[in-house]
Tab-separated table of C-alpha atoms in Angstrom:
chain	number	residue	atom	x	y	z
A	24	MET	CA	113.449	40.032	25.808
A	25	PRO	CA	116.807	39.188	25.909
A	26	GLN	CA	119.043	37.524	28.546
A	27	PRO	CA	119.231	39.216	31.253
A	28	LEU	CA	122.969	40.435	32.272
A	29	ASN	CA	122.729	39.379	36.364
A	30	TYR	CA	125.474	40.953	37.347
A	31	LEU	CA	125.618	41.421	41.243
A	32	LYS	CA	125.764	45.256	43.029
A	33	GLU	CA	128.302	46.476	44.762
A	34	THR	CA	127.850	46.802	48.527
A	35	ALA	CA	126.895	50.228	49.515
A	36	SER	CA	129.406	52.353	51.599
A	37	GLN	CA	129.101	53.542	55.342
A	38	THR	CA	130.460	55.977	57.250
A	39	ALA	CA	133.443	54.635	59.066
A	40	GLY	CA	132.583	56.881	61.767
A	41	PRO	CA	134.391	58.361	64.864
A	42	TYR	CA	135.634	55.236	66.053
A	43	VAL	CA	137.606	53.891	63.127
A	44	HIS	CA	140.464	53.640	65.092
A	45	ILE	CA	139.179	50.430	66.840
A	46	GLY	CA	139.430	48.079	63.889
A	47	LEU	CA	142.015	49.645	62.229
A	48	ILE	CA	144.434	51.145	64.358
A	49	PRO	CA	143.170	50.177	67.691
A	50	ALA	CA	146.328	51.469	69.736
A	51	MET	CA	145.328	54.850	68.986
A	52	ALA	CA	141.852	54.355	70.142
A	53	GLY	CA	143.765	53.792	73.254
A	54	PHE	CA	143.918	49.631	73.765
A	55	ASP	CA	146.596	47.234	73.072
A	56	ILE	CA	144.815	44.119	71.136
A	57	PHE	CA	146.797	42.467	68.358
A	58	GLU	CA	149.931	40.820	68.122
A	59	LYS	CA	150.989	42.577	64.671
A	60	ASN	CA	149.769	46.232	63.653
A	61	PHE	CA	149.372	48.054	60.807
A	62	SER	CA	150.905	51.405	60.826
A	63	ASN	CA	152.247	54.618	58.672
A	64	VAL	CA	155.638	53.465	58.317
A	65	LEU	CA	156.171	51.833	54.869
A	66	VAL	CA	160.062	51.123	55.364
A	67	THR	CA	162.441	48.961	56.952
A	68	PRO	CA	165.798	49.413	57.134
A	69	ALA	CA	166.509	47.498	54.008
A	70	THR	CA	163.996	49.857	51.878
A	71	ARG	CA	165.973	51.337	48.524
A	72	GLY	CA	165.367	54.858	47.644
A	73	GLU	CA	165.000	58.212	49.093
A	74	ARG	CA	163.315	58.480	52.547
A	75	ILE	CA	160.595	60.950	53.148
A	76	THR	CA	158.069	61.958	55.583
A	77	LEU	CA	154.539	62.977	54.124
A	78	GLU	CA	152.903	65.001	56.541
A	79	GLY	CA	149.673	66.733	56.345
A	80	LYS	CA	146.277	67.666	57.039
A	81	VAL	CA	142.488	67.092	56.090
A	82	LEU	CA	139.987	70.344	55.885
A	83	ASP	CA	136.639	70.593	56.400
A	84	GLY	CA	134.077	73.453	54.613
A	85	THR	CA	135.385	75.665	57.966
A	86	GLY	CA	139.199	75.160	57.209
A	87	THR	CA	139.405	73.191	60.646
A	88	PRO	CA	141.274	69.856	60.542
A	89	LEU	CA	140.040	66.766	60.904
A	90	ARG	CA	140.923	64.848	63.713
A	91	ASP	CA	139.324	61.507	63.417
A	92	VAL	CA	140.299	60.932	59.637
A	93	LEU	CA	142.106	57.956	58.465
A	94	LEU	CA	144.445	57.919	55.636
A	95	GLU	CA	145.924	54.825	53.722
A	96	ILE	CA	148.395	55.316	50.648
A	97	TRP	CA	149.419	53.354	47.755
A	98	GLN	CA	152.466	53.225	46.238
A	99	ALA	CA	155.255	52.036	43.786
A	100	ASN	CA	158.588	51.432	44.875
A	101	ALA	CA	161.316	53.574	43.957
A	102	ALA	CA	162.196	51.672	40.944
A	103	GLY	CA	158.478	52.454	39.970
A	104	ARG	CA	157.125	49.060	40.773
A	105	TYR	CA	153.793	48.267	42.886
A	106	ASN	CA	154.047	45.108	44.639
A	107	HIS	CA	151.043	43.484	43.287
A	108	PRO	CA	150.631	40.498	40.517
A	109	ALA	CA	149.068	42.887	37.995
A	110	ASP	CA	151.950	45.052	38.010
A	111	ARG	CA	153.755	43.951	34.513
A	112	SER	CA	155.767	46.735	34.359
A	113	ALA	CA	159.916	46.424	34.184
A	114	GLY	CA	160.822	48.167	37.497
A	115	ALA	CA	162.454	45.780	40.277
A	116	LEU	CA	160.310	44.034	42.593
A	117	GLU	CA	161.453	44.435	45.973
A	118	GLN	CA	161.011	42.091	48.855
A	119	GLY	CA	159.907	43.757	52.285
A	120	PHE	CA	158.266	46.948	51.059
A	121	ARG	CA	154.443	46.417	50.632
A	122	GLY	CA	153.882	50.000	49.453
A	123	TRP	CA	150.946	50.340	51.947
A	124	GLY	CA	150.292	52.480	55.098
A	125	ARG	CA	147.379	53.640	57.190
A	126	ALA	CA	147.323	56.880	59.415
A	127	GLY	CA	145.200	58.225	61.912
A	128	SER	CA	145.566	62.138	62.142
A	129	ASP	CA	146.452	63.150	65.565
A	130	PHE	CA	143.573	63.749	67.815
A	131	GLU	CA	144.404	67.447	68.869
A	132	SER	CA	146.062	68.835	65.941
A	133	GLY	CA	145.062	66.888	63.294
A	134	LEU	CA	148.582	66.337	61.555
A	135	VAL	CA	148.506	62.864	59.014
A	136	THR	CA	151.934	61.412	58.951
A	137	PHE	CA	153.622	59.130	56.797
A	138	GLU	CA	157.382	57.446	56.667
A	139	THR	CA	158.235	56.054	53.251
A	140	VAL	CA	160.385	56.363	50.128
A	141	LYS	CA	159.657	58.008	47.209
A	142	PRO	CA	158.382	56.248	43.889
A	143	GLY	CA	159.675	55.997	41.268
A	144	ALA	CA	157.544	57.038	37.779
A	145	ILE	CA	155.484	54.413	36.441
A	146	THR	CA	154.373	53.424	32.958
A	147	ASP	CA	150.486	53.447	31.942
A	148	ARG	CA	149.233	50.917	29.607
A	149	ALA	CA	149.327	53.260	26.739
A	150	GLY	CA	153.038	53.478	27.382
A	151	ARG	CA	152.798	56.884	28.779
A	152	LYS	CA	154.981	57.728	31.997
A	153	CYS	CA	153.303	58.790	34.698
A	154	ALA	CA	154.859	61.019	37.215
A	155	PRO	CA	155.744	59.828	40.409
A	156	HIS	CA	152.676	60.073	42.977
A	157	VAL	CA	151.242	58.342	45.719
A	158	ASN	CA	147.503	57.282	45.681
A	159	VAL	CA	145.499	58.261	48.797
A	160	TRP	CA	142.468	57.057	50.344
A	161	ILE	CA	140.462	58.941	52.890
A	162	VAL	CA	137.694	57.976	55.059
A	163	ALA	CA	135.901	59.603	58.384
A	164	ARG	CA	132.897	60.388	60.326
A	165	GLY	CA	130.667	62.363	58.075
A	166	ILE	CA	132.336	61.154	54.614
A	167	ASN	CA	130.020	58.935	53.201
A	168	ILE	CA	131.978	56.973	50.695
A	169	GLY	CA	135.878	56.544	50.964
A	170	LEU	CA	137.717	60.062	48.866
A	171	ASN	CA	140.336	59.037	46.258
A	172	THR	CA	142.651	61.331	45.355
A	173	ARG	CA	146.671	61.578	44.413
A	174	LEU	CA	149.833	63.259	45.718
A	175	TYR	CA	152.665	64.404	43.561
A	176	PHE	CA	156.147	65.959	44.173
A	177	SER	CA	156.830	69.640	43.829
A	178	ASP	CA	160.201	68.609	42.435
A	179	GLU	CA	159.113	66.852	39.778
A	180	GLU	CA	157.750	69.982	37.632
A	181	ALA	CA	158.471	68.676	34.142
A	182	ALA	CA	157.373	65.212	35.193
A	183	ASN	CA	154.161	66.666	36.304
A	184	ALA	CA	153.466	68.868	33.355
A	185	ALA	CA	153.495	65.488	31.316
A	186	ASP	CA	151.442	63.520	33.600
A	187	PRO	CA	148.222	62.442	31.776
A	188	VAL	CA	146.097	62.284	34.864
A	189	LEU	CA	147.236	65.809	36.433
A	190	ASN	CA	146.211	66.875	32.421
A	191	LEU	CA	142.777	65.847	32.691
A	192	ILE	CA	142.276	67.844	35.390
A	193	GLU	CA	140.614	71.349	33.963
A	194	PRO	CA	141.002	74.243	34.981
A	195	PRO	CA	144.866	73.895	35.535
A	196	VAL	CA	144.871	76.133	39.007
A	197	ARG	CA	143.139	72.859	40.344
A	198	ARG	CA	146.151	70.813	39.857
A	199	LYS	CA	148.083	71.980	42.244
A	200	THR	CA	145.996	70.711	44.836
A	201	LEU	CA	147.130	67.287	44.515
A	202	VAL	CA	150.959	68.556	44.692
A	203	ALA	CA	152.844	68.445	47.937
A	204	ALA	CA	155.626	70.923	48.803
A	205	ARG	CA	159.316	69.529	49.155
A	206	SER	CA	160.892	70.864	52.421
A	207	GLU	CA	163.904	69.836	54.361
A	208	ARG	CA	163.933	69.737	58.000
A	209	ALA	CA	166.576	68.734	60.695
A	210	GLY	CA	168.189	66.694	57.704
A	211	LYS	CA	164.556	64.898	56.684
A	212	ILE	CA	162.869	65.402	53.250
A	213	VAL	CA	159.679	66.147	54.226
A	214	TYR	CA	157.002	66.408	51.597
A	215	SER	CA	153.715	68.732	52.834
A	216	PHE	CA	150.015	68.849	51.952
A	217	THR	CA	146.375	70.073	52.749
A	218	ILE	CA	143.205	68.307	51.500
A	219	ASN	CA	140.664	70.357	51.402
A	220	LEU	CA	137.281	68.704	51.363
A	221	GLN	CA	135.332	72.142	49.941
A	222	GLY	CA	135.844	75.689	49.511
A	223	PRO	CA	137.726	77.466	46.435
A	224	ASP	CA	140.725	75.063	46.966
A	225	GLU	CA	138.683	72.059	47.044
A	226	THR	CA	141.082	69.061	46.340
A	227	VAL	CA	140.739	66.928	42.941
A	228	PHE	CA	138.820	63.491	44.344
A	229	PHE	CA	138.533	60.851	41.897
A	230	ASP	CA	135.833	58.532	40.638
A	231	VAL	CA	138.361	55.344	39.839
B	25	MET	CA	141.190	33.771	79.923
B	26	ASN	CA	138.423	31.071	79.841
B	27	ALA	CA	140.794	27.927	79.790
B	28	GLN	CA	138.271	25.246	79.316
B	29	ALA	CA	136.952	26.766	75.591
B	30	PRO	CA	139.181	25.994	72.120
B	31	ALA	CA	140.427	28.386	70.552
B	32	LEU	CA	138.530	29.352	67.120
B	33	GLN	CA	140.856	27.862	64.660
B	34	ASP	CA	140.245	28.192	61.000
B	35	PRO	CA	141.854	24.588	59.939
B	36	ARG	CA	142.190	25.966	56.221
B	37	LEU	CA	144.917	28.666	57.940
B	38	ASN	CA	147.977	26.214	56.815
B	39	ARG	CA	146.859	26.031	53.528
B	40	PRO	CA	149.057	28.057	50.613
B	41	GLU	CA	147.746	31.349	49.910
B	42	PRO	CA	145.890	31.397	46.417
B	43	PHE	CA	145.740	35.150	44.790
B	44	ALA	CA	144.773	35.481	41.558
B	45	PRO	CA	144.170	38.736	40.691
B	46	ARG	CA	142.821	39.784	37.479
B	47	ASP	CA	144.640	42.877	35.867
B	48	GLY	CA	141.766	44.235	33.822
B	49	GLY	CA	139.980	47.457	34.845
B	50	PHE	CA	137.242	48.098	37.364
B	51	PHE	CA	133.728	48.212	36.138
B	52	GLN	CA	132.167	51.803	36.632
B	53	ARG	CA	131.091	52.083	40.124
B	54	ASP	CA	127.698	52.607	40.343
B	55	ARG	CA	127.245	55.673	42.157
B	56	SER	CA	123.262	55.514	42.499
B	57	ILE	CA	123.293	52.622	45.145
B	58	HIS	CA	126.092	54.895	47.338
B	59	PRO	CA	125.253	57.141	49.594
B	60	PRO	CA	125.892	61.008	48.363
B	61	ALA	CA	128.542	62.883	50.094
B	62	HIS	CA	126.029	65.474	50.818
B	63	ALA	CA	123.559	64.013	52.839
B	64	PRO	CA	122.311	66.924	55.306
B	65	GLY	CA	120.004	64.558	57.440
B	66	TYR	CA	123.412	63.085	58.387
B	67	LYS	CA	124.649	66.448	59.650
B	68	SER	CA	128.286	65.711	59.988
B	69	SER	CA	128.573	65.269	56.453
B	70	VAL	CA	127.548	68.785	55.702
B	71	LEU	CA	130.861	70.325	56.038
B	72	ARG	CA	132.782	67.199	54.738
B	73	SER	CA	131.334	66.641	51.250
B	74	PRO	CA	133.304	67.904	48.235
B	75	ARG	CA	131.123	70.019	46.397
B	76	GLN	CA	133.205	69.623	43.024
B	77	ALA	CA	132.316	67.064	40.576
B	78	LEU	CA	134.881	64.010	40.594
B	79	LEU	CA	137.178	63.158	38.113
B	80	SER	CA	136.826	60.294	36.079
B	81	LEU	CA	139.607	58.017	35.428
B	82	GLU	CA	139.819	55.039	33.622
B	83	SER	CA	141.454	52.358	35.535
B	84	SER	CA	145.251	52.413	35.750
B	85	VAL	CA	147.939	50.134	37.330
B	86	SER	CA	147.619	52.425	40.558
B	87	GLU	CA	144.060	51.434	40.716
B	88	ILE	CA	144.047	47.742	39.491
B	89	THR	CA	146.794	47.085	42.111
B	90	GLY	CA	146.377	47.023	45.615
B	91	PRO	CA	148.267	45.831	49.468
B	92	VAL	CA	148.587	42.081	49.441
B	93	PHE	CA	147.793	40.305	53.075
B	94	GLY	CA	148.797	37.170	54.120
B	95	HIS	CA	148.417	34.858	57.491
B	96	ASN	CA	151.589	36.003	58.588
B	97	ASP	CA	149.792	39.720	58.889
B	98	LEU	CA	147.162	38.276	61.762
B	99	GLY	CA	147.339	36.423	64.655
B	100	PRO	CA	145.606	33.276	65.814
B	101	LEU	CA	142.896	34.863	67.829
B	102	ASP	CA	142.074	37.927	65.488
B	103	ASN	CA	138.879	36.177	64.422
B	104	ASP	CA	137.562	35.721	67.860
B	105	LEU	CA	135.859	38.604	69.505
B	106	ILE	CA	134.629	36.302	72.496
B	107	ARG	CA	138.604	35.639	73.012
B	108	ASN	CA	140.943	38.018	72.178
B	109	TYR	CA	140.432	40.465	74.164
B	110	ALA	CA	139.275	38.271	77.390
B	111	LYS	CA	140.919	39.058	80.804
B	112	ASP	CA	138.805	37.087	83.553
B	113	GLY	CA	136.061	35.430	81.695
B	114	ASP	CA	133.909	35.771	78.626
B	115	PRO	CA	132.477	39.400	77.295
B	116	VAL	CA	128.724	40.073	77.869
B	117	GLY	CA	126.435	39.728	75.375
B	118	GLU	CA	124.798	37.502	72.701
B	119	ARG	CA	127.367	34.896	71.307
B	120	THR	CA	127.160	35.648	67.681
B	121	ILE	CA	128.448	34.296	64.518
B	122	ILE	CA	129.042	36.361	61.596
B	123	HIS	CA	130.275	34.545	58.348
B	124	GLY	CA	129.373	35.383	54.533
B	125	ARG	CA	131.521	35.296	51.342
B	126	VAL	CA	133.297	38.760	49.878
B	127	LEU	CA	132.177	38.246	46.408
B	128	ASP	CA	133.025	40.686	43.313
B	129	GLU	CA	129.932	41.686	40.856
B	130	THR	CA	130.430	38.870	38.437
B	131	GLY	CA	129.588	36.475	41.429
B	132	ARG	CA	133.254	35.386	41.725
B	133	GLY	CA	134.640	34.803	45.149
B	134	VAL	CA	137.737	37.200	46.484
B	135	PRO	CA	140.059	35.360	48.034
B	136	SER	CA	142.839	36.289	50.542
B	137	THR	CA	141.589	39.227	50.769
B	138	LEU	CA	141.994	41.065	54.224
B	139	VAL	CA	138.255	41.742	56.065
B	140	GLU	CA	138.424	43.955	58.971
B	141	PHE	CA	135.338	44.282	61.690
B	142	TRP	CA	135.089	46.737	64.684
B	143	GLN	CA	131.811	47.186	66.965
B	144	ALA	CA	130.583	48.244	70.167
B	145	ASN	CA	129.947	46.193	73.316
B	146	ALA	CA	126.508	44.655	74.301
B	147	GLY	CA	125.643	47.591	75.821
B	148	GLY	CA	126.343	49.917	72.986
B	149	ARG	CA	129.743	51.241	74.198
B	150	TYR	CA	133.046	51.400	72.630
B	151	ARG	CA	136.505	50.773	73.809
B	152	HIS	CA	137.503	53.990	72.895
B	153	LYS	CA	138.931	56.856	74.657
B	154	LYS	CA	136.702	59.140	72.561
B	155	ASP	CA	133.413	57.477	73.472
B	156	THR	CA	131.385	59.108	76.610
B	157	TYR	CA	128.102	57.107	76.206
B	158	LEU	CA	127.163	56.067	79.525
B	159	ALA	CA	127.103	52.346	79.012
B	160	PRO	CA	129.638	50.545	80.947
B	161	VAL	CA	132.845	49.290	79.020
B	162	ASP	CA	133.243	45.799	79.039
B	163	PRO	CA	136.585	44.365	80.497
B	164	ASN	CA	136.587	41.219	78.238
B	165	PHE	CA	135.540	42.915	75.115
B	166	GLY	CA	138.040	44.949	72.679
B	167	GLY	CA	135.698	45.064	69.811
B	168	CYS	CA	137.555	44.480	66.979
B	169	GLY	CA	138.976	41.670	65.035
B	170	ARG	CA	140.190	40.672	61.346
B	171	ALA	CA	140.070	37.373	58.848
B	172	LEU	CA	141.403	36.579	55.491
B	173	THR	CA	139.038	35.035	52.985
B	174	ASP	CA	139.583	31.377	51.677
B	175	GLU	CA	139.450	30.652	48.477
B	176	THR	CA	136.003	30.800	47.718
B	177	GLY	CA	135.919	34.313	49.301
B	178	TYR	CA	133.997	33.101	52.267
B	179	TYR	CA	135.047	34.614	55.890
B	180	TYR	CA	133.793	34.073	59.609
B	181	PHE	CA	134.203	35.636	62.974
B	182	ARG	CA	132.910	34.868	66.340
B	183	THR	CA	131.907	37.828	68.405
B	184	VAL	CA	129.175	39.216	70.997
B	185	LYS	CA	125.869	40.852	69.355
B	186	PRO	CA	126.557	44.910	69.708
B	187	GLY	CA	123.968	47.035	71.724
B	188	PRO	CA	121.995	49.945	69.766
B	189	TYR	CA	123.424	53.516	71.145
B	190	PRO	CA	122.549	57.272	71.140
B	191	TRP	CA	124.669	59.691	69.267
B	192	ARG	CA	124.484	63.110	68.656
B	193	ASN	CA	122.777	63.993	65.106
B	194	TYR	CA	119.104	64.579	66.166
B	195	VAL	CA	118.002	64.909	69.549
B	196	ASN	CA	117.001	60.861	69.229
B	197	SER	CA	119.303	59.707	66.883
B	198	TRP	CA	119.880	55.574	67.992
B	199	ARG	CA	122.218	53.775	65.868
B	200	PRO	CA	121.225	50.389	65.088
B	201	ALA	CA	123.153	47.294	66.414
B	202	HIS	CA	125.728	47.427	63.512
B	203	ILE	CA	129.300	45.781	62.840
B	204	HIS	CA	131.765	47.924	60.736
B	205	PHE	CA	133.422	46.309	57.852
B	206	SER	CA	136.616	47.228	56.050
B	207	VAL	CA	137.528	45.088	53.177
B	208	PHE	CA	140.384	45.466	50.341
B	209	GLY	CA	139.791	43.430	47.697
B	210	SER	CA	142.602	42.574	45.081
B	211	GLY	CA	143.220	46.405	43.520
B	212	PHE	CA	142.950	49.781	45.705
B	213	ALA	CA	139.977	50.682	43.475
B	214	GLN	CA	138.174	48.261	45.335
B	215	ARG	CA	138.552	49.524	48.650
B	216	LEU	CA	135.429	49.274	51.091
B	217	ILE	CA	134.095	50.181	54.651
B	218	THR	CA	130.351	49.582	55.366
B	219	GLN	CA	128.720	48.555	57.975
B	220	MET	CA	126.317	45.165	58.708
B	221	TYR	CA	122.674	45.699	60.345
B	222	PHE	CA	120.909	42.652	62.100
B	223	GLU	CA	117.556	41.336	60.793
B	224	GLY	CA	114.413	42.768	62.309
B	225	ASP	CA	115.799	45.669	64.451
B	226	PRO	CA	113.411	48.540	64.349
B	227	LEU	CA	116.211	51.178	64.494
B	228	ILE	CA	116.934	50.483	60.862
B	229	PRO	CA	114.359	52.530	58.924
B	230	VAL	CA	114.956	55.477	61.333
B	231	CYS	CA	118.641	55.564	61.163
B	232	PRO	CA	119.839	59.124	59.579
B	233	ILE	CA	122.953	57.319	58.781
B	234	LEU	CA	121.637	54.227	57.254
B	235	THR	CA	119.480	56.529	55.237
B	236	THR	CA	121.873	58.028	53.456
B	237	ILE	CA	121.556	55.108	51.252
B	238	PRO	CA	119.277	56.892	48.262
B	239	ASP	CA	118.372	52.679	46.843
B	240	LYS	CA	115.974	50.547	49.111
B	241	ASP	CA	117.564	47.307	47.887
B	242	ALA	CA	121.400	48.811	48.589
B	243	LEU	CA	119.869	49.212	51.753
B	244	ASP	CA	118.175	45.795	52.406
B	245	ARG	CA	121.776	44.171	51.261
B	246	LEU	CA	123.376	45.988	54.792
B	247	VAL	CA	120.840	43.601	56.538
B	248	ALA	CA	122.362	40.382	57.599
B	249	PRO	CA	119.393	37.652	58.256
B	250	LEU	CA	119.584	35.266	60.959
B	251	ASP	CA	121.149	32.006	59.789
B	252	LEU	CA	119.775	29.113	61.726
B	253	ASN	CA	121.909	26.543	59.473
B	254	ALA	CA	124.882	28.247	60.796
B	255	SER	CA	124.082	28.749	64.169
B	256	THR	CA	125.835	26.542	66.870
B	257	PRO	CA	123.483	24.440	69.112
B	258	PHE	CA	123.253	25.792	72.750
B	259	ASP	CA	125.677	28.357	71.935
B	260	SER	CA	125.962	31.246	69.262
B	261	LEU	CA	123.100	32.409	67.013
B	262	ALA	CA	124.328	33.081	63.335
B	263	TYR	CA	123.808	35.763	60.719
B	264	ARG	CA	125.165	35.549	57.291
B	265	PHE	CA	126.731	38.441	56.020
B	266	ASP	CA	127.804	38.632	51.825
B	267	ILE	CA	129.847	41.389	50.725
B	268	VAL	CA	130.334	42.524	47.068
B	269	LEU	CA	133.171	44.333	45.717
B	270	ARG	CA	133.279	46.080	42.296
B	271	GLY	CA	133.986	43.653	39.201
B	272	GLN	CA	137.276	43.696	37.302
B	273	ARG	CA	137.304	42.966	33.810
B	274	SER	CA	139.325	39.986	32.558
B	275	THR	CA	143.341	40.213	32.315
B	276	TYR	CA	144.440	42.324	29.459
B	277	PHE	CA	146.268	41.022	26.513
B	278	GLU	CA	147.642	43.395	24.035
B	279	ASN	CA	146.808	41.587	21.405
B	280	ARG	CA	143.571	41.388	22.451
B	281	SER	CA	142.021	44.288	23.738
B	282	GLU	CA	138.599	43.516	22.483
B	283	GLY	CA	138.148	41.177	24.842
B	284	ASN	CA	138.329	43.501	27.724
């Protein structure tokens, strides 16, 4: 017998449940407890880049919006650099932009919004350009293990067509499930997205 | 607020923050120890589970990086659920310490990682505007807290033991006493939400949510044992709960890719 490998096993996931707000966004649960709170606003007045609103819904197998879902996003800054020591790329790091936000859906409409900047293109390890994207993580009652996906931008057609991750998706018709549509509303740039958990337009989720 | 009791203060709070993430890719996630998305015994999963195969991605910079938190994000009472919402006294319930380490699959402690936790009160009622269970809300208990791990991956907090409560799955579905945990790690691919259960709870084997986990050992690892050595005499019982996040390969060097 060779030596055993002896790696530990990852702790099993469990649903975040319907009351995920208590721990992660307590103001939505209806009470004020922490001095400092995390939010869906990633930007400060000093943040560089184009201000955008991400706005969307997560739909269940009947097409009904989840009204108890929690999303987190993680993104590079406008220069294409993640605010993390493991990003060794050349883009300029920016003080004050963490690149992370969390939001609960509205209890009535199911709408989820983030205020952020459009991320720059990043370069992967193989030196390939990756289209600008926002990484998304979804948890809710009934979701047994958090779902990973990405949002790309509808006005980046050429970059999207060359993106190494989008190009892994077969058939091509499913690629559009990751693309958020750009529009302008009252002078604000809004990217709209729909995440379908099931059905013919089921969003592409990743095993990352 | 109970004026006599000293605030629970970690003396390590003022130390410089160590942060040494690796930048290699993450180990492949072993899906056989996690619950499947579609687990009909837990009815809420039926309409909320993707049915297409997940797209397998190698770790890229988008996954090996993740948000960085520091002590500036926390308040001094955030890891003390007995005090952080106390209005005119301590919350009702068994005073309890939860402690343990956040490790990765190689056994390495994950330092400076944010751990958040939330729970029902001793009667099994959440302080949430959507919770309608008839057990009373405790005026002195909020039910949430958070901590950063130290340089060895250690965390701890103080609370009261949550009560079990009924929920609408089967007519007689009751959740075992549990605490929800949210953990970040150093890369977004390590992000995990789970729940901790208490040793000896008879509701564990009949819980439709717990039994979504197909692997008996993986389920047992969510059950925290009583830890008398960490208990505070004449004050609090302690339970130990270690959390394992995905492993990560060593730093990637362009000229030594075989080392990864």
